Amino acid sequence: MPLVVLDDPRPSTVRAVCVPADHPYVRAATADPSVVVLPDPPVPGGQPGQWWPPVALDAAWIEAHRDEADLLHVHFGTESFGVGHLRAALDAAHRVGWPVVVTVHDLENPQLTDQDHHVAQLGVLLAAADGVITLTAGGAAAIARRWGRRAAVVPHPRVLRTGWTPPAGGGRSVRRVATHLKDLRPGVDGAGAVAALVGATRRLAGAGLDLEVEVHLRDRTRDDRAAARVRDLCDGSSVTLVEHARPSDDALAEHLSGLDACLLPYGHGTHSGWLELCWDLGVPVVAPEIGHLSEQHPDGSVVTTTPFDRPGAATDLAGALGLALDLPAAGSRERDALVRERAHHRTRTDEASVQHHRELYRQLIAARR
């Protein structure tokens, strides 16, 4: 369906139920005064600020709140529900007159190992959707091929907080590389990434490159065995293991801004918000050849490498890191200029994203009415 920009210069307010509502991506995409996103309903027994499993994605809730919103937009968080529950919620949305928009962030769910349930849910979501969005052309092609639906490609919005400024500091002779395993969710191949990184570091050091390499791991992880394996791999190597609590957004940005390259430790996935934060900060990213990561910014800032479970992963990673380390270094004037240039680019693309969401919402609501 072609997107039609309506002529009314005074757009009426659109009330959207977004799943989830309290998420940076959603806030950025709906940052228009005429779009009001209803807050996430409290989760019974949940912690303050917890939105999952999403209460709003329920047929009875939708029926009870039918007059409070105009549209349902599903981003993610559906994995807690059975396919029947999800279908019933989408049917209820249509029954009360709400169009349904689906943004496909993940063709493979990074929160799951077995993807069968996720694929079945995507089939239900895409069959019911009145509008479909995804982040890359490759993602859109996959959606068209597998489900016969046309998806609009709307790039990921800015992740770095507006107004954030890097700490003062100059260039360094030692190059810094890090990978962040976070809490070892299923989409992270912690052991594979660290094994490849240890081997690649050894090769680069042998070639005379002065490196500081860190592996970051949360102090609480989902997989104790994988965490133990990561510790074993780092022990006795030149790679430093850093275990810590989840950092604040500003602390994370400050840390990443000091890196010369960041390795994404994914075993499977589709798109990456972490990659987007690194791009905002001018940090070169090395990513395995999975999903559509390299398409998020096909400007040379994402260097691809062999997936970590393949033969030759360490050798290929050494070459990819070498290419990434040729890009503007942390603390350099070139890096500072790159960050400013990308901030200007984000302003334009984010404005276009907000407009796309606003006009799509209005068009679908008008068509329903």
PDB file of N, CA and C in Angstrom, residues 13-58:
ATOM      1  N   THR A  13      -5.198  14.120  16.588  1.00  0.00           N
ATOM      2  CA  THR A  13      -4.374  13.302  17.456  1.00  0.00           C
ATOM      3  C   THR A  13      -4.612  11.820  17.184  1.00  0.00           C
ATOM      4  N   VAL A  14      -3.532  11.074  17.107  1.00  0.00           N
ATOM      5  CA  VAL A  14      -3.586   9.620  16.986  1.00  0.00           C
ATOM      6  C   VAL A  14      -3.205   9.032  18.334  1.00  0.00           C
ATOM      7  N   ARG A  15      -4.056   8.171  18.860  1.00  0.00           N
ATOM      8  CA  ARG A  15      -3.779   7.502  20.131  1.00  0.00           C
ATOM      9  C   ARG A  15      -3.362   6.067  19.827  1.00  0.00           C
ATOM     10  N   ALA A  16      -2.115   5.753  20.097  1.00  0.00           N
ATOM     11  CA  ALA A  16      -1.563   4.455  19.718  1.00  0.00           C
ATOM     12  C   ALA A  16      -1.245   3.605  20.944  1.00  0.00           C
ATOM     13  N   VAL A  17      -1.612   2.335  20.849  1.00  0.00           N
ATOM     14  CA  VAL A  17      -1.138   1.340  21.813  1.00  0.00           C
ATOM     15  C   VAL A  17       0.077   0.674  21.176  1.00  0.00           C
ATOM     16  N   CYS A  18       1.250   0.968  21.704  1.00  0.00           N
ATOM     17  CA  CYS A  18       2.488   0.388  21.185  1.00  0.00           C
ATOM     18  C   CYS A  18       2.975  -0.681  22.149  1.00  0.00           C
ATOM     19  N   VAL A  19       3.415  -1.795  21.597  1.00  0.00           N
ATOM     20  CA  VAL A  19       3.934  -2.908  22.397  1.00  0.00           C
ATOM     21  C   VAL A  19       5.399  -3.108  22.054  1.00  0.00           C
ATOM     22  N   PRO A  20       6.309  -2.613  22.948  1.00  0.00           N
ATOM     23  CA  PRO A  20       6.047  -1.872  24.182  1.00  0.00           C
ATOM     24  C   PRO A  20       5.955  -0.367  23.908  1.00  0.00           C
ATOM     25  N   ALA A  21       5.484   0.382  24.915  1.00  0.00           N
ATOM     26  CA  ALA A  21       5.449   1.842  24.809  1.00  0.00           C
ATOM     27  C   ALA A  21       6.730   2.464  25.347  1.00  0.00           C
ATOM     28  N   ASP A  22       7.209   1.955  26.485  1.00  0.00           N
ATOM     29  CA  ASP A  22       8.361   2.550  27.154  1.00  0.00           C
ATOM     30  C   ASP A  22       9.651   1.921  26.644  1.00  0.00           C
ATOM     31  N   HIS A  23      10.025   2.313  25.415  1.00  0.00           N
ATOM     32  CA  HIS A  23      11.250   1.811  24.799  1.00  0.00           C
ATOM     33  C   HIS A  23      11.838   2.922  23.937  1.00  0.00           C
ATOM     34  N   PRO A  24      13.164   3.094  23.935  1.00  0.00           N
ATOM     35  CA  PRO A  24      13.763   4.207  23.180  1.00  0.00           C
ATOM     36  C   PRO A  24      13.396   4.216  21.707  1.00  0.00           C
ATOM     37  N   TYR A  25      13.362   3.045  21.085  1.00  0.00           N
ATOM     38  CA  TYR A  25      13.016   2.978  19.661  1.00  0.00           C
ATOM     39  C   TYR A  25      11.616   3.532  19.433  1.00  0.00           C
ATOM     40  N   VAL A  26      10.672   3.073  20.254  1.00  0.00           N
ATOM     41  CA  VAL A  26       9.281   3.495  20.096  1.00  0.00           C
ATOM     42  C   VAL A  26       9.136   4.983  20.363  1.00  0.00           C
ATOM     43  N   ARG A  27       9.798   5.477  21.400  1.00  0.00           N
ATOM     44  CA  ARG A  27       9.717   6.910  21.702  1.00  0.00           C
ATOM     45  C   ARG A  27      10.252   7.744  20.546  1.00  0.00           C
ATOM     46  N   ALA A  28      11.344   7.292  19.934  1.00  0.00           N
ATOM     47  CA  ALA A  28      11.925   8.048  18.823  1.00  0.00           C
ATOM     48  C   ALA A  28      11.016   8.034  17.603  1.00  0.00           C
ATOM     49  N   ALA A  29      10.417   6.892  17.299  1.00  0.00           N
ATOM     50  CA  ALA A  29       9.597   6.760  16.092  1.00  0.00           C
ATOM     51  C   ALA A  29       8.272   7.500  16.209  1.00  0.00           C
ATOM     52  N   THR A  30       7.820   7.760  17.433  1.00  0.00           N
ATOM     53  CA  THR A  30       6.517   8.401  17.627  1.00  0.00           C
ATOM     54  C   THR A  30       6.655   9.800  18.232  1.00  0.00           C
ATOM     55  N   ALA A  31       7.808  10.427  18.017  1.00  0.00           N
ATOM     56  CA  ALA A  31       8.078  11.743  18.610  1.00  0.00           C
ATOM     57  C   ALA A  31       7.422  12.848  17.792  1.00  0.00           C
ATOM     58  N   ASP A  32       6.115  12.769  17.677  1.00  0.00           N
ATOM     59  CA  ASP A  32       5.344  13.781  16.970  1.00  0.00           C
ATOM     60  C   ASP A  32       4.242  14.257  17.905  1.00  0.00           C
ATOM     61  N   PRO A  33       3.996  15.573  17.995  1.00  0.00           N
ATOM     62  CA  PRO A  33       2.987  16.068  18.931  1.00  0.00           C
ATOM     63  C   PRO A  33       1.590  15.505  18.690  1.00  0.00           C
ATOM     64  N   SER A  34       1.306  15.086  17.445  1.00  0.00           N
ATOM     65  CA  SER A  34      -0.027  14.580  17.136  1.00  0.00           C
ATOM     66  C   SER A  34      -0.179  13.085  17.408  1.00  0.00           C
ATOM     67  N   VAL A  35       0.902  12.434  17.842  1.00  0.00           N
ATOM     68  CA  VAL A  35       0.851  11.002  18.174  1.00  0.00           C
ATOM     69  C   VAL A  35       1.005  10.853  19.681  1.00  0.00           C
ATOM     70  N   VAL A  36       0.020  10.271  20.314  1.00  0.00           N
ATOM     71  CA  VAL A  36       0.046  10.021  21.746  1.00  0.00           C
ATOM     72  C   VAL A  36       0.116   8.509  21.961  1.00  0.00           C
ATOM     73  N   VAL A  37       1.171   8.059  22.601  1.00  0.00           N
ATOM     74  CA  VAL A  37       1.332   6.633  22.882  1.00  0.00           C
ATOM     75  C   VAL A  37       0.858   6.365  24.304  1.00  0.00           C
ATOM     76  N   LEU A  38      -0.109   5.475  24.436  1.00  0.00           N
ATOM     77  CA  LEU A  38      -0.607   5.130  25.763  1.00  0.00           C
ATOM     78  C   LEU A  38       0.486   4.431  26.562  1.00  0.00           C
ATOM     79  N   PRO A  39       0.613   4.701  27.844  1.00  0.00           N
ATOM     80  CA  PRO A  39       1.650   4.041  28.646  1.00  0.00           C
ATOM     81  C   PRO A  39       1.404   2.536  28.755  1.00  0.00           C
ATOM     82  N   ASP A  40       2.478   1.789  28.968  1.00  0.00           N
ATOM     83  CA  ASP A  40       2.343   0.353  29.182  1.00  0.00           C
ATOM     84  C   ASP A  40       1.507   0.091  30.427  1.00  0.00           C
ATOM     85  N   PRO A  41       0.480  -0.748  30.339  1.00  0.00           N
ATOM     86  CA  PRO A  41      -0.274  -1.093  31.543  1.00  0.00           C
ATOM     87  C   PRO A  41       0.627  -1.841  32.535  1.00  0.00           C
ATOM     88  N   PRO A  42       0.434  -1.614  33.836  1.00  0.00           N
ATOM     89  CA  PRO A  42       1.262  -2.320  34.833  1.00  0.00           C
ATOM     90  C   PRO A  42       1.106  -3.834  34.703  1.00  0.00           C
ATOM     91  N   VAL A  43       2.217  -4.530  34.875  1.00  0.00           N
ATOM     92  CA  VAL A  43       2.213  -5.991  34.835  1.00  0.00           C
ATOM     93  C   VAL A  43       1.897  -6.512  36.228  1.00  0.00           C
ATOM     94  N   PRO A  44       0.847  -7.303  36.404  1.00  0.00           N
ATOM     95  CA  PRO A  44       0.531  -7.828  37.741  1.00  0.00           C
ATOM     96  C   PRO A  44       1.722  -8.568  38.351  1.00  0.00           C
ATOM     97  N   GLY A  45       2.130  -8.129  39.537  1.00  0.00           N
ATOM     98  CA  GLY A  45       3.259  -8.747  40.204  1.00  0.00           C
ATOM     99  C   GLY A  45       4.607  -8.328  39.667  1.00  0.00           C
ATOM    100  N   GLY A  46       4.632  -7.438  38.671  1.00  0.00           N
ATOM    101  CA  GLY A  46       5.895  -7.021  38.069  1.00  0.00           C
ATOM    102  C   GLY A  46       6.557  -5.884  38.827  1.00  0.00           C
ATOM    103  N   GLN A  47       7.812  -5.612  38.484  1.00  0.00           N
ATOM    104  CA  GLN A  47       8.561  -4.517  39.080  1.00  0.00           C
ATOM    105  C   GLN A  47       8.137  -3.188  38.450  1.00  0.00           C
ATOM    106  N   PRO A  48       8.331  -2.069  39.137  1.00  0.00           N
ATOM    107  CA  PRO A  48       8.032  -0.760  38.536  1.00  0.00           C
ATOM    108  C   PRO A  48       8.791  -0.578  37.216  1.00  0.00           C
ATOM    109  N   GLY A  49       8.087  -0.149  36.183  1.00  0.00           N
ATOM    110  CA  GLY A  49       8.706   0.051  34.879  1.00  0.00           C
ATOM    111  C   GLY A  49       8.751  -1.194  34.011  1.00  0.00           C
ATOM    112  N   GLN A  50       8.358  -2.355  34.541  1.00  0.00           N
ATOM    113  CA  GLN A  50       8.373  -3.591  33.743  1.00  0.00           C
ATOM    114  C   GLN A  50       7.185  -3.597  32.792  1.00  0.00           C
ATOM    115  N   TRP A  51       7.440  -3.880  31.519  1.00  0.00           N
ATOM    116  CA  TRP A  51       6.365  -3.890  30.524  1.00  0.00           C
ATOM    117  C   TRP A  51       6.058  -5.290  29.996  1.00  0.00           C
ATOM    118  N   TRP A  52       6.889  -6.252  30.292  1.00  0.00           N
ATOM    119  CA  TRP A  52       6.731  -7.602  29.748  1.00  0.00           C
ATOM    120  C   TRP A  52       6.265  -8.572  30.833  1.00  0.00           C
ATOM    121  N   PRO A  53       5.482  -9.587  30.502  1.00  0.00           N
ATOM    122  CA  PRO A  53       4.784  -9.735  29.217  1.00  0.00           C
ATOM    123  C   PRO A  53       3.731  -8.645  29.042  1.00  0.00           C
ATOM    124  N   PRO A  54       3.570  -8.122  27.825  1.00  0.00           N
ATOM    125  CA  PRO A  54       2.754  -6.923  27.625  1.00  0.00           C
ATOM    126  C   PRO A  54       1.267  -7.160  27.885  1.00  0.00           C
ATOM    127  N   VAL A  55       0.742  -6.481  28.877  1.00  0.00           N
ATOM    128  CA  VAL A  55      -0.665  -6.613  29.262  1.00  0.00           C
ATOM    129  C   VAL A  55      -1.593  -6.167  28.137  1.00  0.00           C
ATOM    130  N   ALA A  56      -1.160  -5.164  27.360  1.00  0.00           N
ATOM    131  CA  ALA A  56      -2.022  -4.612  26.315  1.00  0.00           C
ATOM    132  C   ALA A  56      -2.250  -5.577  25.163  1.00  0.00           C
ATOM    133  N   LEU A  57      -1.403  -6.577  25.017  1.00  0.00           N
ATOM    134  CA  LEU A  57      -1.552  -7.519  23.906  1.00  0.00           C
ATOM    135  C   LEU A  57      -2.441  -8.680  24.355  1.00  0.00           C
ATOM    136  N   ASP A  58      -3.685  -8.343  24.631  1.00  0.00           N
ATOM    137  CA  ASP A  58      -4.638  -9.296  25.174  1.00  0.00           C
ATOM    138  C   ASP A  58      -6.032  -8.902  24.699  1.00  0.00           C
TER     139      ASP A  58
END
